[in-house]
């Protein structure tokens, strides 16, 4: 681990915001990314709305570099719930990073303005970043080039891109029109009142009058200097009170020495979205971040089922279940995994799902009776849960897991197994899931 810390320049917290390097040598580990951005940088577009992951006013783009695949992964997160120490080695883009009055605004800004999609403007920075994330990810896809001035997004994808962003004053029609104006399959006649063209303008002229957008010229979301740090970034745990075990054995050591005693208030953490639901009233002395433990971050598929690491975000679990359902040969498993993935897509908003973990959700359900969609749906398919403690490793059914007394603080969920259901010749399986809201 010392080697890793040395690579980070003494285990300091290093990250980028809109291409600018930040190195924070000491910080209260409970500081959120939102607090840091608004109080210690000039990037104040991010807003504190609900502080609970529900409104999207604080949404930023988080970009991570994968040195093995030489690829950057870009996704939105709620900066009100994201702790600063968890973005070590990452790059953050806010709406200021897309463009400004000096260097020129981004087509997203221009089209939001022209379609009258911003009144008080409180929600607009988060909306712009959510939509930017959708554009960035759409342009990475293979497939035919869109018509000039448009993106690879479809109308339906453009509409969904801002599903986690609430607006209290403009009304969604102009906002959705601004987003749809980028869609390759948009019917331009369908777009509402705007300042780009007068009523009665011809279709061709309308397209030409939209502020230009070139899908092939994307803003770089991950600066080169951060790539040198690679993925081997670990914080100096003592200085930041932030521990990032890289193996189960190391985790067990920390559980034994730091957790469950009267001296230290320790918090096991993955993405901290649980605090959107359960407010934290007292500060913690230390945080133990589970995201660097391979067993908790993997997804394995074999003939027995899909095993999902507890720290895997819901978005990734959805992708893996959908992929698995395409390749599995048993019809029942194909149907079940597809439906579970569809149901998971109804959980929270995209920016919450992008980081919120499967294990964090199940821990909330088990310990606090959280009304979890994940526990409800996986219970119906006889899922199994793998748990590790200081000295024991066991696999039990999800049903038994939920019936047990609340997990103690030294018990960690390692993974959940969604089993393969195989067709019985004499019966037909029916599986439906519902949500009240
Ligand atoms: C706005 C919003 C909307 C939501 N909507 C829904 C919804 O519609 N349906 C639904 O089911 N859920 C919903 N959730 C809950 C969401 O799925 C959980 O907050 C999330 O999955 C928790 O994951 P996390 O990685 O952020 O956990 P964290 O916040 O990091 O941790 C949550 C708790 O679990 C503990 N913990 C975390 N990982 C483990 C582990 N591996 N072993 C033991 N303990 C662990 C932590 O100590 C903490 O107490 C919503 C949440 C928010 C904020
Ligand atoms: S402030 Fe509302 S989601 Fe973060
Ligand atoms: S413009 Fe006021 S909240 Fe959206």
GROMACS .gro file of C-alpha atoms and ligand atoms in nm:
model
  498
    1UNK     CA    1   0.000   0.000   0.000
    2UNK     CA    2   0.292   0.233   0.066
    3UNK     CA    3   0.382   0.212  -0.302
    4UNK     CA    4   0.033   0.318  -0.398
    5UNK     CA    5   0.043   0.611  -0.160
    6UNK     CA    6   0.379   0.722  -0.292
    7UNK     CA    7   0.238   0.728  -0.646
    8UNK     CA    8  -0.028   0.965  -0.519
    9UNK     CA    9   0.239   1.204  -0.389
   10UNK     CA   10   0.215   1.112  -0.020
   11UNK     CA   11  -0.144   0.987  -0.034
   12UNK     CA   12  -0.291   1.333  -0.082
   13UNK     CA   13  -0.643   1.388  -0.206
   14UNK     CA   14  -0.599   1.491  -0.570
   15UNK     CA   15  -0.872   1.550  -0.827
   16UNK     CA   16  -0.972   1.788  -1.104
   17UNK     CA   17  -1.265   2.024  -1.142
   18UNK     CA   18  -1.327   2.149  -1.495
   19UNK     CA   19  -0.966   2.061  -1.583
   20UNK     CA   20  -0.817   2.247  -1.285
   21UNK     CA   21  -0.603   2.045  -1.044
   22UNK     CA   22  -0.695   2.041  -0.675
   23UNK     CA   23  -0.480   1.891  -0.402
   24UNK     CA   24  -0.638   1.894  -0.058
   25UNK     CA   25  -0.393   1.802   0.215
   26UNK     CA   26  -0.639   1.788   0.501
   27UNK     CA   27  -1.018   1.787   0.521
   28UNK     CA   28  -1.297   1.674   0.750
   29UNK     CA   29  -1.393   1.340   0.588
   30UNK     CA   30  -1.763   1.421   0.621
   31UNK     CA   31  -1.723   1.713   0.376
   32UNK     CA   32  -1.941   1.669   0.070
   33UNK     CA   33  -1.828   1.749  -0.283
   34UNK     CA   34  -2.104   2.012  -0.298
   35UNK     CA   35  -1.976   2.188   0.016
   36UNK     CA   36  -1.624   2.189  -0.122
   37UNK     CA   37  -1.724   2.321  -0.466
   38UNK     CA   38  -1.937   2.600  -0.327
   39UNK     CA   39  -1.707   2.710  -0.045
   40UNK     CA   40  -1.357   2.648  -0.181
   41UNK     CA   41  -1.373   2.688  -0.557
   42UNK     CA   42  -1.503   2.941  -0.806
   43UNK     CA   43  -1.738   2.677  -0.950
   44UNK     CA   44  -2.053   2.776  -0.766
   45UNK     CA   45  -2.308   2.670  -1.027
   46UNK     CA   46  -2.388   2.354  -0.828
   47UNK     CA   47  -2.681   2.425  -0.598
   48UNK     CA   48  -2.799   2.287  -0.267
   49UNK     CA   49  -3.166   2.209  -0.320
   50UNK     CA   50  -3.287   1.916  -0.113
   51UNK     CA   51  -2.953   1.776   0.005
   52UNK     CA   52  -3.112   1.431  -0.022
   53UNK     CA   53  -3.045   1.318  -0.378
   54UNK     CA   54  -3.397   1.405  -0.486
   55UNK     CA   55  -3.386   1.726  -0.691
   56UNK     CA   56  -3.074   1.712  -0.911
   57UNK     CA   57  -2.972   2.076  -0.851
   58UNK     CA   58  -2.629   1.956  -0.737
   59UNK     CA   59  -2.561   1.709  -1.021
   60UNK     CA   60  -2.205   1.698  -1.156
   61UNK     CA   61  -2.032   1.473  -1.406
   62UNK     CA   62  -1.779   1.238  -1.247
   63UNK     CA   63  -1.514   1.090  -1.477
   64UNK     CA   64  -1.282   0.802  -1.395
   65UNK     CA   65  -0.993   0.671  -1.599
   66UNK     CA   66  -0.951   0.298  -1.653
   67UNK     CA   67  -0.582   0.248  -1.742
   68UNK     CA   68  -0.632  -0.115  -1.845
   69UNK     CA   69  -0.885  -0.032  -2.115
   70UNK     CA   70  -0.745   0.321  -2.163
   71UNK     CA   71  -1.099   0.450  -2.135
   72UNK     CA   72  -1.273   0.722  -1.942
   73UNK     CA   73  -1.600   0.637  -1.771
   74UNK     CA   74  -1.835   0.936  -1.738
   75UNK     CA   75  -2.146   0.941  -1.522
   76UNK     CA   76  -2.351   1.184  -1.314
   77UNK     CA   77  -2.359   1.189  -0.934
   78UNK     CA   78  -2.534   1.402  -0.674
   79UNK     CA   79  -2.261   1.618  -0.523
   80UNK     CA   80  -2.473   1.677  -0.209
   81UNK     CA   81  -2.431   1.309  -0.114
   82UNK     CA   82  -2.085   1.240  -0.258
   83UNK     CA   83  -1.808   1.275  -0.001
   84UNK     CA   84  -1.499   1.462  -0.118
   85UNK     CA   85  -1.259   1.186  -0.008
   86UNK     CA   86  -1.439   0.943  -0.238
   87UNK     CA   87  -1.345   1.134  -0.555
   88UNK     CA   88  -0.970   1.088  -0.516
   89UNK     CA   89  -0.816   1.058  -0.865
   90UNK     CA   90  -1.141   1.156  -1.040
   91UNK     CA   91  -1.238   1.447  -1.259
   92UNK     CA   92  -1.548   1.657  -1.200
   93UNK     CA   93  -1.726   1.863  -1.465
   94UNK     CA   94  -1.980   2.129  -1.373
   95UNK     CA   95  -2.172   2.348  -1.613
   96UNK     CA   96  -1.888   2.605  -1.601
   97UNK     CA   97  -1.669   2.337  -1.761
   98UNK     CA   98  -1.896   2.319  -2.066
   99UNK     CA   99  -1.847   2.680  -2.169
  100UNK     CA  100  -1.869   3.040  -2.056
  101UNK     CA  101  -1.915   3.397  -2.175
  102UNK     CA  102  -1.542   3.445  -2.245
  103UNK     CA  103  -1.465   3.127  -2.437
  104UNK     CA  104  -1.811   3.072  -2.578
  105UNK     CA  105  -2.109   2.887  -2.440
  106UNK     CA  106  -2.182   2.522  -2.515
  107UNK     CA  107  -2.468   2.444  -2.753
  108UNK     CA  108  -2.655   2.304  -2.449
  109UNK     CA  109  -2.640   2.646  -2.279
  110UNK     CA  110  -2.738   2.825  -2.599
  111UNK     CA  111  -3.031   2.597  -2.672
  112UNK     CA  112  -3.155   2.608  -2.310
  113UNK     CA  113  -3.154   2.988  -2.337
  114UNK     CA  114  -3.313   2.996  -2.682
  115UNK     CA  115  -3.593   2.755  -2.594
  116UNK     CA  116  -3.670   2.962  -2.281
  117UNK     CA  117  -3.582   2.660  -2.069
  118UNK     CA  118  -3.454   2.855  -1.769
  119UNK     CA  119  -3.649   3.099  -1.554
  120UNK     CA  120  -3.494   3.141  -1.208
  121UNK     CA  121  -3.203   2.921  -1.322
  122UNK     CA  122  -3.170   2.725  -0.997
  123UNK     CA  123  -3.214   2.388  -1.165
  124UNK     CA  124  -3.037   2.479  -1.491
  125UNK     CA  125  -2.674   2.390  -1.405
  126UNK     CA  126  -2.779   2.041  -1.293
  127UNK     CA  127  -3.004   1.999  -1.597
  128UNK     CA  128  -2.721   2.102  -1.833
  129UNK     CA  129  -2.476   1.858  -1.672
  130UNK     CA  130  -2.726   1.569  -1.677
  131UNK     CA  131  -2.788   1.634  -2.043
  132UNK     CA  132  -2.416   1.675  -2.117
  133UNK     CA  133  -2.353   1.333  -1.959
  134UNK     CA  134  -2.615   1.179  -2.187
  135UNK     CA  135  -2.452   1.341  -2.491
  136UNK     CA  136  -2.099   1.233  -2.391
  137UNK     CA  137  -2.209   0.873  -2.345
  138UNK     CA  138  -2.420   0.865  -2.661
  139UNK     CA  139  -2.132   0.992  -2.875
  140UNK     CA  140  -1.911   0.708  -2.746
  141UNK     CA  141  -2.146   0.452  -2.903
  142UNK     CA  142  -2.069   0.281  -3.230
  143UNK     CA  143  -2.327   0.325  -3.500
  144UNK     CA  144  -2.412   0.557  -3.785
  145UNK     CA  145  -2.325   0.926  -3.759
  146UNK     CA  146  -2.621   1.152  -3.682
  147UNK     CA  147  -2.729   1.425  -3.929
  148UNK     CA  148  -2.513   1.744  -3.907
  149UNK     CA  149  -2.601   1.953  -3.599
  150UNK     CA  150  -2.751   1.657  -3.412
  151UNK     CA  151  -2.628   1.389  -3.171
  152UNK     CA  152  -2.651   1.010  -3.150
  153UNK     CA  153  -2.921   1.047  -2.883
  154UNK     CA  154  -3.277   0.951  -2.972
  155UNK     CA  155  -3.573   1.168  -2.870
  156UNK     CA  156  -3.667   0.919  -2.601
  157UNK     CA  157  -3.311   0.916  -2.460
  158UNK     CA  158  -3.297   1.296  -2.468
  159UNK     CA  159  -3.618   1.313  -2.265
  160UNK     CA  160  -3.498   1.058  -2.011
  161UNK     CA  161  -3.160   1.231  -1.967
  162UNK     CA  162  -3.306   1.488  -1.728
  163UNK     CA  163  -3.543   1.251  -1.547
  164UNK     CA  164  -3.366   1.310  -1.213
  165UNK     CA  165  -3.373   1.690  -1.233
  166UNK     CA  166  -3.666   1.883  -1.090
  167UNK     CA  167  -3.767   2.231  -1.203
  168UNK     CA  168  -4.005   2.431  -0.988
  169UNK     CA  169  -4.077   2.722  -1.220
  170UNK     CA  170  -4.007   2.690  -1.593
  171UNK     CA  171  -4.223   2.392  -1.678
  172UNK     CA  172  -4.077   2.091  -1.849
  173UNK     CA  173  -4.193   2.150  -2.208
  174UNK     CA  174  -3.925   2.410  -2.295
  175UNK     CA  175  -3.655   2.211  -2.112
  176UNK     CA  176  -3.745   1.891  -2.293
  177UNK     CA  177  -3.758   2.081  -2.625
  178UNK     CA  178  -3.405   2.212  -2.568
  179UNK     CA  179  -3.287   1.855  -2.505
  180UNK     CA  180  -3.485   1.703  -2.791
  181UNK     CA  181  -3.334   1.957  -3.032
  182UNK     CA  182  -3.012   1.747  -3.012
  183UNK     CA  183  -3.180   1.415  -3.095
  184UNK     CA  184  -3.092   1.260  -3.429
  185UNK     CA  185  -3.453   1.147  -3.484
  186UNK     CA  186  -3.628   1.468  -3.371
  187UNK     CA  187  -3.914   1.610  -3.573
  188UNK     CA  188  -3.806   1.974  -3.572
  189UNK     CA  189  -4.168   2.082  -3.628
  190UNK     CA  190  -4.245   1.929  -3.290
  191UNK     CA  191  -4.027   2.179  -3.099
  192UNK     CA  192  -4.202   2.469  -2.928
  193UNK     CA  193  -4.160   2.844  -2.911
  194UNK     CA  194  -3.801   2.966  -2.922
  195UNK     CA  195  -3.586   3.261  -3.015
  196UNK     CA  196  -3.403   3.087  -3.301
  197UNK     CA  197  -3.667   3.105  -3.572
  198UNK     CA  198  -3.987   3.299  -3.631
  199UNK     CA  199  -4.322   3.127  -3.672
  200UNK     CA  200  -4.370   2.980  -4.019
  201UNK     CA  201  -3.997   2.924  -4.086
  202UNK     CA  202  -3.920   2.638  -4.326
  203UNK     CA  203  -3.794   2.308  -4.185
  204UNK     CA  204  -3.449   2.345  -4.347
  205UNK     CA  205  -3.402   2.697  -4.211
  206UNK     CA  206  -3.500   2.585  -3.862
  207UNK     CA  207  -3.224   2.325  -3.854
  208UNK     CA  208  -2.969   2.580  -3.976
  209UNK     CA  209  -3.071   2.833  -3.714
  210UNK     CA  210  -3.012   2.606  -3.415
  211UNK     CA  211  -2.685   2.689  -3.233
  212UNK     CA  212  -2.432   2.453  -3.385
  213UNK     CA  213  -2.339   2.123  -3.228
  214UNK     CA  214  -2.072   1.890  -3.362
  215UNK     CA  215  -2.103   1.542  -3.210
  216UNK     CA  216  -1.742   1.455  -3.296
  217UNK     CA  217  -1.593   1.750  -3.102
  218UNK     CA  218  -1.647   1.657  -2.741
  219UNK     CA  219  -1.504   1.839  -2.441
  220UNK     CA  220  -1.233   1.633  -2.270
  221UNK     CA  221  -1.376   1.529  -1.935
  222UNK     CA  222  -1.057   1.379  -1.794
  223UNK     CA  223  -0.734   1.585  -1.795
  224UNK     CA  224  -0.408   1.414  -1.895
  225UNK     CA  225  -0.229   1.498  -1.568
  226UNK     CA  226  -0.476   1.284  -1.373
  227UNK     CA  227  -0.412   0.985  -1.600
  228UNK     CA  228  -0.056   0.966  -1.465
  229UNK     CA  229  -0.197   0.886  -1.122
  230UNK     CA  230  -0.365   0.581  -1.277
  231UNK     CA  231  -0.606   0.381  -1.065
  232UNK     CA  232  -0.354   0.312  -0.790
  233UNK     CA  233  -0.470   0.606  -0.584
  234UNK     CA  234  -0.514   0.562  -0.214
  235UNK     CA  235  -0.543   0.829   0.050
  236UNK     CA  236  -0.317   0.849   0.352
  237UNK     CA  237  -0.571   0.679   0.579
  238UNK     CA  238  -0.450   0.816   0.912
  239UNK     CA  239  -0.439   1.177   0.793
  240UNK     CA  240  -0.780   1.174   0.625
  241UNK     CA  241  -0.947   0.924   0.865
  242UNK     CA  242  -1.045   0.749   0.542
  243UNK     CA  243  -0.952   0.382   0.505
  244UNK     CA  244  -0.963   0.206   0.170
  245UNK     CA  245  -0.893  -0.165   0.226
  246UNK     CA  246  -0.791  -0.350  -0.090
  247UNK     CA  247  -0.865  -0.703   0.029
  248UNK     CA  248  -1.110  -0.888   0.252
  249UNK     CA  249  -0.822  -0.973   0.485
  250UNK     CA  250  -0.734  -0.605   0.524
  251UNK     CA  251  -1.101  -0.524   0.580
  252UNK     CA  252  -1.125  -0.790   0.851
  253UNK     CA  253  -0.820  -0.637   1.022
  254UNK     CA  254  -0.986  -0.295   1.019
  255UNK     CA  255  -1.316  -0.437   1.146
  256UNK     CA  256  -1.131  -0.596   1.435
  257UNK     CA  257  -0.917  -0.296   1.528
  258UNK     CA  258  -1.138   0.003   1.445
  259UNK     CA  259  -1.505  -0.099   1.435
  260UNK     CA  260  -1.750  -0.182   1.710
  261UNK     CA  261  -1.553  -0.037   2.001
  262UNK     CA  262  -1.648   0.255   2.222
  263UNK     CA  263  -1.340   0.456   2.128
  264UNK     CA  264  -1.405   0.505   1.757
  265UNK     CA  265  -1.722   0.590   1.563
  266UNK     CA  266  -1.659   0.415   1.233
  267UNK     CA  267  -1.872   0.434   0.920
  268UNK     CA  268  -1.867   0.164   0.656
  269UNK     CA  269  -1.928   0.341   0.328
  270UNK     CA  270  -1.971   0.283  -0.043
  271UNK     CA  271  -2.136   0.588  -0.203
  272UNK     CA  272  -2.305   0.755   0.093
  273UNK     CA  273  -2.642   0.790  -0.081
  274UNK     CA  274  -2.803   0.627   0.224
  275UNK     CA  275  -2.765   0.964   0.397
  276UNK     CA  276  -3.021   1.099   0.151
  277UNK     CA  277  -3.270   0.881   0.336
  278UNK     CA  278  -3.127   0.852   0.688
  279UNK     CA  279  -2.978   1.182   0.807
  280UNK     CA  280  -2.653   1.155   1.002
  281UNK     CA  281  -2.679   1.338   1.329
  282UNK     CA  282  -2.332   1.290   1.476
  283UNK     CA  283  -1.991   1.295   1.303
  284UNK     CA  284  -1.785   0.980   1.248
  285UNK     CA  285  -1.423   0.940   1.356
  286UNK     CA  286  -1.327   0.724   1.059
  287UNK     CA  287  -1.470   0.603   0.728
  288UNK     CA  288  -1.402   0.261   0.575
  289UNK     CA  289  -1.457   0.272   0.198
  290UNK     CA  290  -1.544  -0.071   0.051
  291UNK     CA  291  -1.500   0.016  -0.317
  292UNK     CA  292  -1.142  -0.105  -0.359
  293UNK     CA  293  -1.204  -0.465  -0.250
  294UNK     CA  294  -1.218  -0.682  -0.565
  295UNK     CA  295  -1.478  -0.929  -0.429
  296UNK     CA  296  -1.718  -0.642  -0.359
  297UNK     CA  297  -1.672  -0.474  -0.697
  298UNK     CA  298  -1.698  -0.770  -0.934
  299UNK     CA  299  -1.984  -0.924  -1.126
  300UNK     CA  300  -1.948  -1.296  -1.208
  301UNK     CA  301  -2.175  -1.499  -1.430
  302UNK     CA  302  -2.183  -1.875  -1.465
  303UNK     CA  303  -2.443  -2.146  -1.510
  304UNK     CA  304  -2.557  -2.111  -1.147
  305UNK     CA  305  -2.641  -1.741  -1.167
  306UNK     CA  306  -2.519  -1.382  -1.160
  307UNK     CA  307  -2.314  -1.289  -0.855
  308UNK     CA  308  -2.307  -0.913  -0.793
  309UNK     CA  309  -2.049  -0.758  -0.559
  310UNK     CA  310  -2.202  -0.553  -0.279
  311UNK     CA  311  -2.025  -0.232  -0.384
  312UNK     CA  312  -2.147  -0.258  -0.745
  313UNK     CA  313  -2.364   0.042  -0.837
  314UNK     CA  314  -2.726  -0.023  -0.934
  315UNK     CA  315  -2.663   0.111  -1.288
  316UNK     CA  316  -2.387  -0.143  -1.343
  317UNK     CA  317  -2.600  -0.424  -1.200
  318UNK     CA  318  -2.875  -0.333  -1.449
  319UNK     CA  319  -2.632  -0.352  -1.743
  320UNK     CA  320  -2.490  -0.685  -1.623
  321UNK     CA  321  -2.834  -0.841  -1.567
  322UNK     CA  322  -2.950  -0.727  -1.910
  323UNK     CA  323  -2.636  -0.865  -2.076
  324UNK     CA  324  -2.669  -1.192  -1.885
  325UNK     CA  325  -3.033  -1.227  -1.984
  326UNK     CA  326  -2.931  -1.203  -2.350
  327UNK     CA  327  -2.679  -1.485  -2.329
  328UNK     CA  328  -2.834  -1.732  -2.081
  329UNK     CA  329  -2.989  -2.035  -2.250
  330UNK     CA  330  -3.272  -2.093  -1.998
  331UNK     CA  331  -3.592  -1.903  -2.080
  332UNK     CA  332  -3.696  -1.857  -1.716
  333UNK     CA  333  -3.364  -1.703  -1.617
  334UNK     CA  334  -3.369  -1.486  -1.929
  335UNK     CA  335  -3.712  -1.351  -1.838
  336UNK     CA  336  -3.637  -1.309  -1.466
  337UNK     CA  337  -3.307  -1.125  -1.507
  338UNK     CA  338  -3.457  -0.896  -1.770
  339UNK     CA  339  -3.750  -0.810  -1.543
  340UNK     CA  340  -3.528  -0.754  -1.240
  341UNK     CA  341  -3.316  -0.514  -1.448
  342UNK     CA  342  -3.630  -0.333  -1.567
  343UNK     CA  343  -3.747  -0.294  -1.208
  344UNK     CA  344  -3.406  -0.168  -1.090
  345UNK     CA  345  -3.436   0.106  -1.356
  346UNK     CA  346  -3.729   0.245  -1.157
  347UNK     CA  347  -3.516   0.295  -0.846
  348UNK     CA  348  -3.434   0.659  -0.765
  349UNK     CA  349  -3.285   0.871  -1.048
  350UNK     CA  350  -2.997   0.792  -1.283
  351UNK     CA  351  -2.753   1.009  -1.086
  352UNK     CA  352  -2.834   0.817  -0.764
  353UNK     CA  353  -2.830   0.475  -0.935
  354UNK     CA  354  -2.491   0.551  -1.094
  355UNK     CA  355  -2.318   0.527  -0.755
  356UNK     CA  356  -2.570   0.376  -0.508
  357UNK     CA  357  -2.465   0.021  -0.435
  358UNK     CA  358  -2.665  -0.299  -0.420
  359UNK     CA  359  -2.508  -0.393  -0.085
  360UNK     CA  360  -2.573  -0.049   0.068
  361UNK     CA  361  -2.939  -0.082  -0.025
  362UNK     CA  362  -2.965  -0.432   0.127
  363UNK     CA  363  -2.783  -0.321   0.443
  364UNK     CA  364  -3.035  -0.038   0.486
  365UNK     CA  365  -3.322  -0.285   0.436
  366UNK     CA  366  -3.177  -0.534   0.685
  367UNK     CA  367  -3.067  -0.293   0.957
  368UNK     CA  368  -3.331  -0.023   0.939
  369UNK     CA  369  -3.629  -0.176   0.760
  370UNK     CA  370  -3.577   0.049   0.455
  371UNK     CA  371  -3.855  -0.022   0.199
  372UNK     CA  372  -3.609  -0.154  -0.057
  373UNK     CA  373  -3.706  -0.244  -0.412
  374UNK     CA  374  -3.392  -0.453  -0.443
  375UNK     CA  375  -3.465  -0.667  -0.135
  376UNK     CA  376  -3.829  -0.713  -0.239
  377UNK     CA  377  -3.753  -0.822  -0.593
  378UNK     CA  378  -3.453  -1.040  -0.509
  379UNK     CA  379  -3.641  -1.210  -0.226
  380UNK     CA  380  -3.887  -1.342  -0.483
  381UNK     CA  381  -3.612  -1.514  -0.684
  382UNK     CA  382  -3.445  -1.686  -0.386
  383UNK     CA  383  -3.130  -1.473  -0.396
  384UNK     CA  384  -2.835  -1.560  -0.172
  385UNK     CA  385  -2.626  -1.319   0.033
  386UNK     CA  386  -2.258  -1.361   0.114
  387UNK     CA  387  -2.145  -1.204   0.443
  388UNK     CA  388  -1.805  -1.164   0.601
  389UNK     CA  389  -1.721  -1.080   0.962
  390UNK     CA  390  -1.389  -1.057   1.147
  391UNK     CA  391  -1.356  -1.434   1.157
  392UNK     CA  392  -1.638  -1.586   0.953
  393UNK     CA  393  -1.752  -1.604   0.592
  394UNK     CA  394  -2.101  -1.739   0.519
  395UNK     CA  395  -2.363  -1.756   0.248
  396UNK     CA  396  -2.731  -1.750   0.347
  397UNK     CA  397  -3.061  -1.695   0.170
  398UNK     CA  398  -3.180  -1.336   0.140
  399UNK     CA  399  -3.489  -1.442   0.334
  400UNK     CA  400  -3.280  -1.561   0.629
  401UNK     CA  401  -3.064  -1.250   0.603
  402UNK     CA  402  -3.366  -1.021   0.629
  403UNK     CA  403  -3.519  -1.219   0.915
  404UNK     CA  404  -3.206  -1.204   1.130
  405UNK     CA  405  -3.164  -0.935   1.397
  406UNK     CA  406  -3.003  -0.618   1.254
  407UNK     CA  407  -2.650  -0.685   1.125
  408UNK     CA  408  -2.384  -0.572   1.368
  409UNK     CA  409  -2.134  -0.311   1.253
  410UNK     CA  410  -1.864  -0.574   1.197
  411UNK     CA  411  -2.072  -0.771   0.943
  412UNK     CA  412  -2.018  -0.680   0.580
  413UNK     CA  413  -2.219  -0.791   0.278
  414UNK     CA  414  -1.975  -0.919   0.015
  415UNK     CA  415  -2.211  -1.009  -0.268
  416UNK     CA  416  -2.559  -1.114  -0.368
  417UNK     CA  417  -2.625  -1.411  -0.595
  418UNK     CA  418  -2.920  -1.399  -0.835
  419UNK     CA  419  -2.968  -1.768  -0.915
  420UNK     CA  420  -3.040  -1.922  -1.253
  421UNK     CA  421  -3.395  -2.050  -1.271
  422UNK     CA  422  -3.431  -2.343  -1.508
  423UNK     CA  423  -3.753  -2.441  -1.677
  424UNK     CA  424  -3.954  -2.723  -1.517
  425UNK     CA  425  -4.124  -2.910  -1.799
  426UNK     CA  426  -4.463  -2.923  -1.622
  427UNK     CA  427  -4.502  -2.559  -1.513
  428UNK     CA  428  -4.488  -2.211  -1.658
  429UNK     CA  429  -4.321  -1.939  -1.452
  430UNK     CA  430  -4.488  -1.600  -1.420
  431UNK     CA  431  -4.299  -1.307  -1.264
  432UNK     CA  432  -4.432  -0.952  -1.232
  433UNK     CA  433  -4.303  -0.659  -1.031
  434UNK     CA  434  -4.488  -0.341  -0.939
  435UNK     CA  435  -4.414  -0.008  -0.778
  436UNK     CA  436  -4.674   0.205  -0.607
  437UNK     CA  437  -4.496   0.530  -0.699
  438LIG     C1  438  -3.307   1.009  -0.364
  438LIG     C2  439  -3.302   0.861  -0.338
  438LIG     C3  440  -3.400   0.779  -0.391
  438LIG     C4  441  -3.397   0.642  -0.366
  438LIG     N1  442  -3.494   0.565  -0.421
  438LIG     C5  443  -3.493   0.432  -0.398
  438LIG     C6  444  -3.594   0.348  -0.453
  438LIG     O1  445  -3.681   0.394  -0.525
  438LIG     N2  446  -3.588   0.215  -0.424
  438LIG     C7  447  -3.491   0.160  -0.346
  438LIG     O2  448  -3.489   0.040  -0.324
  438LIG     N3  449  -3.393   0.237  -0.295
  438LIG     C8  450  -3.392   0.370  -0.317
  438LIG     N4  451  -3.294   0.449  -0.264
  438LIG     C9  452  -3.193   0.389  -0.177
  438LIG    C10  453  -3.061   0.364  -0.249
  438LIG     O3  454  -3.073   0.253  -0.333
  438LIG    C11  455  -2.955   0.345  -0.142
  438LIG     O4  456  -2.934   0.472  -0.082
  438LIG    C12  457  -2.823   0.296  -0.197
  438LIG     O5  458  -2.836   0.177  -0.268
  438LIG    C13  459  -2.722   0.278  -0.085
  438LIG     O6  460  -2.599   0.249  -0.144
  438LIG     P1  461  -2.468   0.332  -0.107
  438LIG     O7  462  -2.358   0.268  -0.180
  438LIG     O8  463  -2.487   0.477  -0.130
  438LIG     O9  464  -2.461   0.301   0.048
  438LIG     P2  465  -2.403   0.392   0.165
  438LIG    O10  466  -2.487   0.514   0.178
  438LIG    O11  467  -2.259   0.409   0.149
  438LIG    O12  468  -2.435   0.295   0.287
  438LIG    C14  469  -2.567   0.277   0.332
  438LIG    C15  470  -2.565   0.199   0.464
  438LIG    O13  471  -2.527   0.065   0.439
  438LIG    C16  472  -2.405   0.032   0.506
  438LIG     N5  473  -2.332  -0.048   0.409
  438LIG    C17  474  -2.298  -0.012   0.282
  438LIG     N6  475  -2.243  -0.116   0.218
  438LIG    C18  476  -2.241  -0.219   0.305
  438LIG    C19  477  -2.197  -0.355   0.297
  438LIG     N7  478  -2.144  -0.405   0.185
  438LIG     N8  479  -2.211  -0.432   0.407
  438LIG    C20  480  -2.264  -0.383   0.521
  438LIG     N9  481  -2.308  -0.257   0.535
  438LIG    C21  482  -2.297  -0.176   0.428
  438LIG    C22  483  -2.342   0.164   0.543
  438LIG    O14  484  -2.264   0.155   0.659
  438LIG    C23  485  -2.463   0.252   0.564
  438LIG    O15  486  -2.515   0.233   0.692
  438LIG    C24  487  -3.293   0.586  -0.287
  438LIG    C25  488  -3.193   0.668  -0.235
  438LIG    C26  489  -3.197   0.804  -0.259
  438LIG    C27  490  -3.089   0.892  -0.203
  439LIG     S1  491  -2.934   1.904  -0.360
  439LIG    FE1  492  -3.108   1.795  -0.430
  439LIG     S2  493  -3.015   1.621  -0.518
  439LIG    FE2  494  -2.849   1.721  -0.428
  440LIG     S1  495  -3.574   2.741  -1.371
  440LIG    FE1  496  -3.639   2.776  -1.168
  440LIG     S2  497  -3.632   2.577  -1.084
  440LIG    FE2  498  -3.600   2.542  -1.291
   0.00000   0.00000   0.00000
